[in-house]
Amino acid sequence: MSEFVEAFRKLGDPEDRFDIDYWQKQGPEAIFEAALGLIMDAQLLKEGHADEPRLQRTVEHFQRL
């Protein structure tokens, strides 16, 4: 079962760190999975399918300019 967390704040509140604190508690794996989900959703909307994210590429050559 998913955990739901709510915060009621005013928009633009300079002391509102809810999102930052929430995602820092989740850890890097959860952040990556959420970002990948957004990428897949965007690809599904744009191209009509979400088979393989376009951002996954193999680096064949890397050089400093």
PDB file of N, CA and C in Angstrom:
ATOM      1  N   MET A   1       0.842  -1.176   0.000  1.00  0.00           N
ATOM      2  CA  MET A   1       0.000   0.000   0.000  1.00  0.00           C
ATOM      3  C   MET A   1       0.888   1.241   0.000  1.00  0.00           C
ATOM      4  N   SER A   2       0.521   2.232  -0.787  1.00  0.00           N
ATOM      5  CA  SER A   2       1.292   3.471  -0.888  1.00  0.00           C
ATOM      6  C   SER A   2       1.052   4.368   0.310  1.00  0.00           C
ATOM      7  N   GLU A   3       2.064   5.125   0.619  1.00  0.00           N
ATOM      8  CA  GLU A   3       1.963   6.097   1.711  1.00  0.00           C
ATOM      9  C   GLU A   3       1.650   7.458   1.110  1.00  0.00           C
ATOM     10  N   PHE A   4       0.671   8.129   1.664  1.00  0.00           N
ATOM     11  CA  PHE A   4       0.310   9.467   1.211  1.00  0.00           C
ATOM     12  C   PHE A   4       0.752  10.473   2.255  1.00  0.00           C
ATOM     13  N   VAL A   5       1.396  11.544   1.787  1.00  0.00           N
ATOM     14  CA  VAL A   5       1.855  12.601   2.667  1.00  0.00           C
ATOM     15  C   VAL A   5       1.295  13.904   2.122  1.00  0.00           C
ATOM     16  N   GLU A   6       0.693  14.703   2.986  1.00  0.00           N
ATOM     17  CA  GLU A   6       0.115  15.974   2.561  1.00  0.00           C
ATOM     18  C   GLU A   6       0.757  17.122   3.326  1.00  0.00           C
ATOM     19  N   ALA A   7       0.800  18.257   2.673  1.00  0.00           N
ATOM     20  CA  ALA A   7       1.269  19.479   3.312  1.00  0.00           C
ATOM     21  C   ALA A   7       0.428  20.632   2.778  1.00  0.00           C
ATOM     22  N   PHE A   8      -0.091  21.426   3.656  1.00  0.00           N
ATOM     23  CA  PHE A   8      -0.890  22.584   3.257  1.00  0.00           C
ATOM     24  C   PHE A   8      -0.064  23.838   3.500  1.00  0.00           C
ATOM     25  N   ARG A   9       0.279  24.504   2.415  1.00  0.00           N
ATOM     26  CA  ARG A   9       1.132  25.680   2.468  1.00  0.00           C
ATOM     27  C   ARG A   9       0.580  26.740   1.526  1.00  0.00           C
ATOM     28  N   LYS A  10       1.039  27.960   1.697  1.00  0.00           N
ATOM     29  CA  LYS A  10       0.724  29.027   0.752  1.00  0.00           C
ATOM     30  C   LYS A  10       1.672  28.914  -0.427  1.00  0.00           C
ATOM     31  N   LEU A  11       1.165  29.178  -1.632  1.00  0.00           N
ATOM     32  CA  LEU A  11       2.020  29.185  -2.801  1.00  0.00           C
ATOM     33  C   LEU A  11       3.064  30.278  -2.680  1.00  0.00           C
ATOM     34  N   GLY A  12       4.289  29.946  -3.015  1.00  0.00           N
ATOM     35  CA  GLY A  12       5.370  30.919  -2.975  1.00  0.00           C
ATOM     36  C   GLY A  12       5.973  31.125  -1.609  1.00  0.00           C
ATOM     37  N   ASP A  13       5.590  30.332  -0.626  1.00  0.00           N
ATOM     38  CA  ASP A  13       6.148  30.448   0.721  1.00  0.00           C
ATOM     39  C   ASP A  13       7.646  30.127   0.671  1.00  0.00           C
ATOM     40  N   PRO A  14       8.508  31.090   1.002  1.00  0.00           N
ATOM     41  CA  PRO A  14       9.950  30.865   0.897  1.00  0.00           C
ATOM     42  C   PRO A  14      10.465  29.792   1.869  1.00  0.00           C
ATOM     43  N   GLU A  15       9.706  29.479   2.905  1.00  0.00           N
ATOM     44  CA  GLU A  15      10.148  28.469   3.863  1.00  0.00           C
ATOM     45  C   GLU A  15       9.561  27.089   3.569  1.00  0.00           C
ATOM     46  N   ASP A  16       8.883  26.947   2.438  1.00  0.00           N
ATOM     47  CA  ASP A  16       8.275  25.674   2.076  1.00  0.00           C
ATOM     48  C   ASP A  16       9.330  24.748   1.467  1.00  0.00           C
ATOM     49  N   ARG A  17       9.755  23.760   2.231  1.00  0.00           N
ATOM     50  CA  ARG A  17      10.743  22.785   1.777  1.00  0.00           C
ATOM     51  C   ARG A  17      10.135  21.386   1.701  1.00  0.00           C
ATOM     52  N   PHE A  18       8.813  21.307   1.630  1.00  0.00           N
ATOM     53  CA  PHE A  18       8.146  20.005   1.675  1.00  0.00           C
ATOM     54  C   PHE A  18       8.656  19.067   0.586  1.00  0.00           C
ATOM     55  N   ASP A  19       8.658  19.530  -0.679  1.00  0.00           N
ATOM     56  CA  ASP A  19       9.083  18.668  -1.787  1.00  0.00           C
ATOM     57  C   ASP A  19      10.543  18.244  -1.652  1.00  0.00           C
ATOM     58  N   ILE A  20      11.386  19.177  -1.297  1.00  0.00           N
ATOM     59  CA  ILE A  20      12.813  18.878  -1.152  1.00  0.00           C
ATOM     60  C   ILE A  20      13.022  17.843  -0.049  1.00  0.00           C
ATOM     61  N   ASP A  21      12.434  18.078   1.099  1.00  0.00           N
ATOM     62  CA  ASP A  21      12.589  17.146   2.222  1.00  0.00           C
ATOM     63  C   ASP A  21      12.008  15.775   1.892  1.00  0.00           C
ATOM     64  N   TYR A  22      10.843  15.758   1.233  1.00  0.00           N
ATOM     65  CA  TYR A  22      10.199  14.496   0.891  1.00  0.00           C
ATOM     66  C   TYR A  22      11.103  13.651  -0.005  1.00  0.00           C
ATOM     67  N   TRP A  23      11.599  14.244  -1.091  1.00  0.00           N
ATOM     68  CA  TRP A  23      12.399  13.461  -2.034  1.00  0.00           C
ATOM     69  C   TRP A  23      13.753  13.086  -1.465  1.00  0.00           C
ATOM     70  N   GLN A  24      14.338  13.913  -0.598  1.00  0.00           N
ATOM     71  CA  GLN A  24      15.601  13.533   0.021  1.00  0.00           C
ATOM     72  C   GLN A  24      15.420  12.324   0.933  1.00  0.00           C
ATOM     73  N   LYS A  25      14.264  12.205   1.575  1.00  0.00           N
ATOM     74  CA  LYS A  25      13.984  11.045   2.422  1.00  0.00           C
ATOM     75  C   LYS A  25      13.773   9.784   1.593  1.00  0.00           C
ATOM     76  N   GLN A  26      13.312   9.924   0.349  1.00  0.00           N
ATOM     77  CA  GLN A  26      13.018   8.762  -0.490  1.00  0.00           C
ATOM     78  C   GLN A  26      14.278   8.060  -0.982  1.00  0.00           C
ATOM     79  N   GLY A  27      15.335   8.805  -1.191  1.00  0.00           N
ATOM     80  CA  GLY A  27      16.583   8.212  -1.659  1.00  0.00           C
ATOM     81  C   GLY A  27      16.733   8.249  -3.166  1.00  0.00           C
ATOM     82  N   PRO A  28      17.939   7.987  -3.643  1.00  0.00           N
ATOM     83  CA  PRO A  28      18.234   8.117  -5.071  1.00  0.00           C
ATOM     84  C   PRO A  28      17.481   7.128  -5.960  1.00  0.00           C
ATOM     85  N   GLU A  29      17.226   5.907  -5.473  1.00  0.00           N
ATOM     86  CA  GLU A  29      16.517   4.926  -6.298  1.00  0.00           C
ATOM     87  C   GLU A  29      15.091   5.394  -6.586  1.00  0.00           C
ATOM     88  N   ALA A  30      14.411   5.911  -5.574  1.00  0.00           N
ATOM     89  CA  ALA A  30      13.039   6.386  -5.746  1.00  0.00           C
ATOM     90  C   ALA A  30      13.006   7.617  -6.648  1.00  0.00           C
ATOM     91  N   ILE A  31      13.984   8.490  -6.519  1.00  0.00           N
ATOM     92  CA  ILE A  31      14.055   9.682  -7.371  1.00  0.00           C
ATOM     93  C   ILE A  31      14.249   9.262  -8.822  1.00  0.00           C
ATOM     94  N   PHE A  32      15.146   8.302  -9.057  1.00  0.00           N
ATOM     95  CA  PHE A  32      15.397   7.817 -10.410  1.00  0.00           C
ATOM     96  C   PHE A  32      14.146   7.172 -10.990  1.00  0.00           C
ATOM     97  N   GLU A  33      13.475   6.338 -10.220  1.00  0.00           N
ATOM     98  CA  GLU A  33      12.261   5.668 -10.700  1.00  0.00           C
ATOM     99  C   GLU A  33      11.161   6.681 -11.040  1.00  0.00           C
ATOM    100  N   ALA A  34      11.026   7.721 -10.210  1.00  0.00           N
ATOM    101  CA  ALA A  34      10.019   8.751 -10.483  1.00  0.00           C
ATOM    102  C   ALA A  34      10.369   9.519 -11.761  1.00  0.00           C
ATOM    103  N   ALA A  35      11.655   9.851 -11.934  1.00  0.00           N
ATOM    104  CA  ALA A  35      12.082  10.562 -13.143  1.00  0.00           C
ATOM    105  C   ALA A  35      11.883   9.697 -14.378  1.00  0.00           C
ATOM    106  N   LEU A  36      12.203   8.408 -14.275  1.00  0.00           N
ATOM    107  CA  LEU A  36      12.011   7.499 -15.397  1.00  0.00           C
ATOM    108  C   LEU A  36      10.529   7.381 -15.745  1.00  0.00           C
ATOM    109  N   GLY A  37       9.684   7.354 -14.735  1.00  0.00           N
ATOM    110  CA  GLY A  37       8.241   7.319 -14.979  1.00  0.00           C
ATOM    111  C   GLY A  37       7.760   8.544 -15.732  1.00  0.00           C
ATOM    112  N   LEU A  38       8.287   9.713 -15.383  1.00  0.00           N
ATOM    113  CA  LEU A  38       7.926  10.943 -16.099  1.00  0.00           C
ATOM    114  C   LEU A  38       8.405  10.913 -17.543  1.00  0.00           C
ATOM    115  N   ILE A  39       9.600  10.381 -17.766  1.00  0.00           N
ATOM    116  CA  ILE A  39      10.135  10.263 -19.120  1.00  0.00           C
ATOM    117  C   ILE A  39       9.267   9.334 -19.957  1.00  0.00           C
ATOM    118  N   MET A  40       8.887   8.202 -19.366  1.00  0.00           N
ATOM    119  CA  MET A  40       8.056   7.237 -20.086  1.00  0.00           C
ATOM    120  C   MET A  40       6.676   7.828 -20.399  1.00  0.00           C
ATOM    121  N   ASP A  41       6.092   8.562 -19.458  1.00  0.00           N
ATOM    122  CA  ASP A  41       4.801   9.213 -19.691  1.00  0.00           C
ATOM    123  C   ASP A  41       4.896  10.234 -20.818  1.00  0.00           C
ATOM    124  N   ALA A  42       5.964  11.031 -20.813  1.00  0.00           N
ATOM    125  CA  ALA A  42       6.138  12.043 -21.857  1.00  0.00           C
ATOM    126  C   ALA A  42       6.313  11.389 -23.217  1.00  0.00           C
ATOM    127  N   GLN A  43       7.074  10.299 -23.277  1.00  0.00           N
ATOM    128  CA  GLN A  43       7.270   9.602 -24.545  1.00  0.00           C
ATOM    129  C   GLN A  43       5.966   8.985 -25.024  1.00  0.00           C
ATOM    130  N   LEU A  44       5.175   8.445 -24.106  1.00  0.00           N
ATOM    131  CA  LEU A  44       3.880   7.861 -24.469  1.00  0.00           C
ATOM    132  C   LEU A  44       2.963   8.929 -25.062  1.00  0.00           C
ATOM    133  N   LEU A  45       2.931  10.103 -24.456  1.00  0.00           N
ATOM    134  CA  LEU A  45       2.087  11.181 -24.966  1.00  0.00           C
ATOM    135  C   LEU A  45       2.583  11.713 -26.315  1.00  0.00           C
ATOM    136  N   LYS A  46       3.898  11.828 -26.468  1.00  0.00           N
ATOM    137  CA  LYS A  46       4.457  12.411 -27.679  1.00  0.00           C
ATOM    138  C   LYS A  46       4.453  11.437 -28.854  1.00  0.00           C
ATOM    139  N   GLU A  47       4.836  10.175 -28.595  1.00  0.00           N
ATOM    140  CA  GLU A  47       5.038   9.239 -29.687  1.00  0.00           C
ATOM    141  C   GLU A  47       3.990   8.123 -29.741  1.00  0.00           C
ATOM    142  N   GLY A  48       3.147   8.036 -28.717  1.00  0.00           N
ATOM    143  CA  GLY A  48       2.115   7.014 -28.713  1.00  0.00           C
ATOM    144  C   GLY A  48       2.565   5.669 -28.188  1.00  0.00           C
ATOM    145  N   HIS A  49       3.816   5.560 -27.800  1.00  0.00           N
ATOM    146  CA  HIS A  49       4.334   4.332 -27.206  1.00  0.00           C
ATOM    147  C   HIS A  49       5.472   4.692 -26.253  1.00  0.00           C
ATOM    148  N   ALA A  50       5.759   3.786 -25.357  1.00  0.00           N
ATOM    149  CA  ALA A  50       6.845   4.018 -24.401  1.00  0.00           C
ATOM    150  C   ALA A  50       7.648   2.731 -24.264  1.00  0.00           C
ATOM    151  N   ASP A  51       8.162   2.261 -25.394  1.00  0.00           N
ATOM    152  CA  ASP A  51       8.913   1.008 -25.390  1.00  0.00           C
ATOM    153  C   ASP A  51      10.269   1.150 -24.714  1.00  0.00           C
ATOM    154  N   GLU A  52      11.047   2.102 -25.158  1.00  0.00           N
ATOM    155  CA  GLU A  52      12.394   2.300 -24.620  1.00  0.00           C
ATOM    156  C   GLU A  52      12.663   3.793 -24.543  1.00  0.00           C
ATOM    157  N   PRO A  53      13.059   4.288 -23.381  1.00  0.00           N
ATOM    158  CA  PRO A  53      13.335   5.723 -23.260  1.00  0.00           C
ATOM    159  C   PRO A  53      14.460   6.155 -24.203  1.00  0.00           C
ATOM    160  N   ARG A  54      14.262   7.289 -24.828  1.00  0.00           N
ATOM    161  CA  ARG A  54      15.277   7.799 -25.749  1.00  0.00           C
ATOM    162  C   ARG A  54      16.526   8.243 -25.023  1.00  0.00           C
ATOM    163  N   LEU A  55      16.422   8.484 -23.726  1.00  0.00           N
ATOM    164  CA  LEU A  55      17.573   8.991 -22.991  1.00  0.00           C
ATOM    165  C   LEU A  55      18.580   7.902 -22.627  1.00  0.00           C
ATOM    166  N   GLN A  56      18.222   6.643 -22.802  1.00  0.00           N
ATOM    167  CA  GLN A  56      19.160   5.570 -22.518  1.00  0.00           C
ATOM    168  C   GLN A  56      20.013   5.340 -23.755  1.00  0.00           C
ATOM    169  N   ARG A  57      21.231   5.767 -23.687  1.00  0.00           N
ATOM    170  CA  ARG A  57      22.155   5.625 -24.804  1.00  0.00           C
ATOM    171  C   ARG A  57      23.470   5.065 -24.291  1.00  0.00           C
ATOM    172  N   THR A  58      24.177   4.391 -25.166  1.00  0.00           N
ATOM    173  CA  THR A  58      25.505   3.891 -24.841  1.00  0.00           C
ATOM    174  C   THR A  58      26.511   4.940 -25.281  1.00  0.00           C
ATOM    175  N   VAL A  59      27.424   5.265 -24.394  1.00  0.00           N
ATOM    176  CA  VAL A  59      28.471   6.227 -24.721  1.00  0.00           C
ATOM    177  C   VAL A  59      29.606   5.464 -25.385  1.00  0.00           C
ATOM    178  N   GLU A  60      29.895   5.814 -26.627  1.00  0.00           N
ATOM    179  CA  GLU A  60      30.966   5.143 -27.350  1.00  0.00           C
ATOM    180  C   GLU A  60      32.266   5.932 -27.306  1.00  0.00           C
ATOM    181  N   HIS A  61      32.139   7.245 -27.164  1.00  0.00           N
ATOM    182  CA  HIS A  61      33.342   8.075 -27.166  1.00  0.00           C
ATOM    183  C   HIS A  61      33.075   9.297 -26.295  1.00  0.00           C
ATOM    184  N   PHE A  62      34.037   9.633 -25.469  1.00  0.00           N
ATOM    185  CA  PHE A  62      33.899  10.782 -24.578  1.00  0.00           C
ATOM    186  C   PHE A  62      35.207  11.538 -24.617  1.00  0.00           C
ATOM    187  N   GLN A  63      35.130  12.827 -24.908  1.00  0.00           N
ATOM    188  CA  GLN A  63      36.360  13.621 -24.923  1.00  0.00           C
ATOM    189  C   GLN A  63      36.082  15.002 -24.358  1.00  0.00           C
ATOM    190  N   ARG A  64      37.111  15.586 -23.840  1.00  0.00           N
ATOM    191  CA  ARG A  64      37.037  16.928 -23.293  1.00  0.00           C
ATOM    192  C   ARG A  64      37.352  17.926 -24.397  1.00  0.00           C
ATOM    193  N   LEU A  65      36.523  18.943 -24.525  1.00  0.00           N
ATOM    194  CA  LEU A  65      36.743  19.954 -25.580  1.00  0.00           C
ATOM    195  C   LEU A  65      37.622  21.058 -25.100  1.00  0.00           C
TER     196      LEU A  65
END
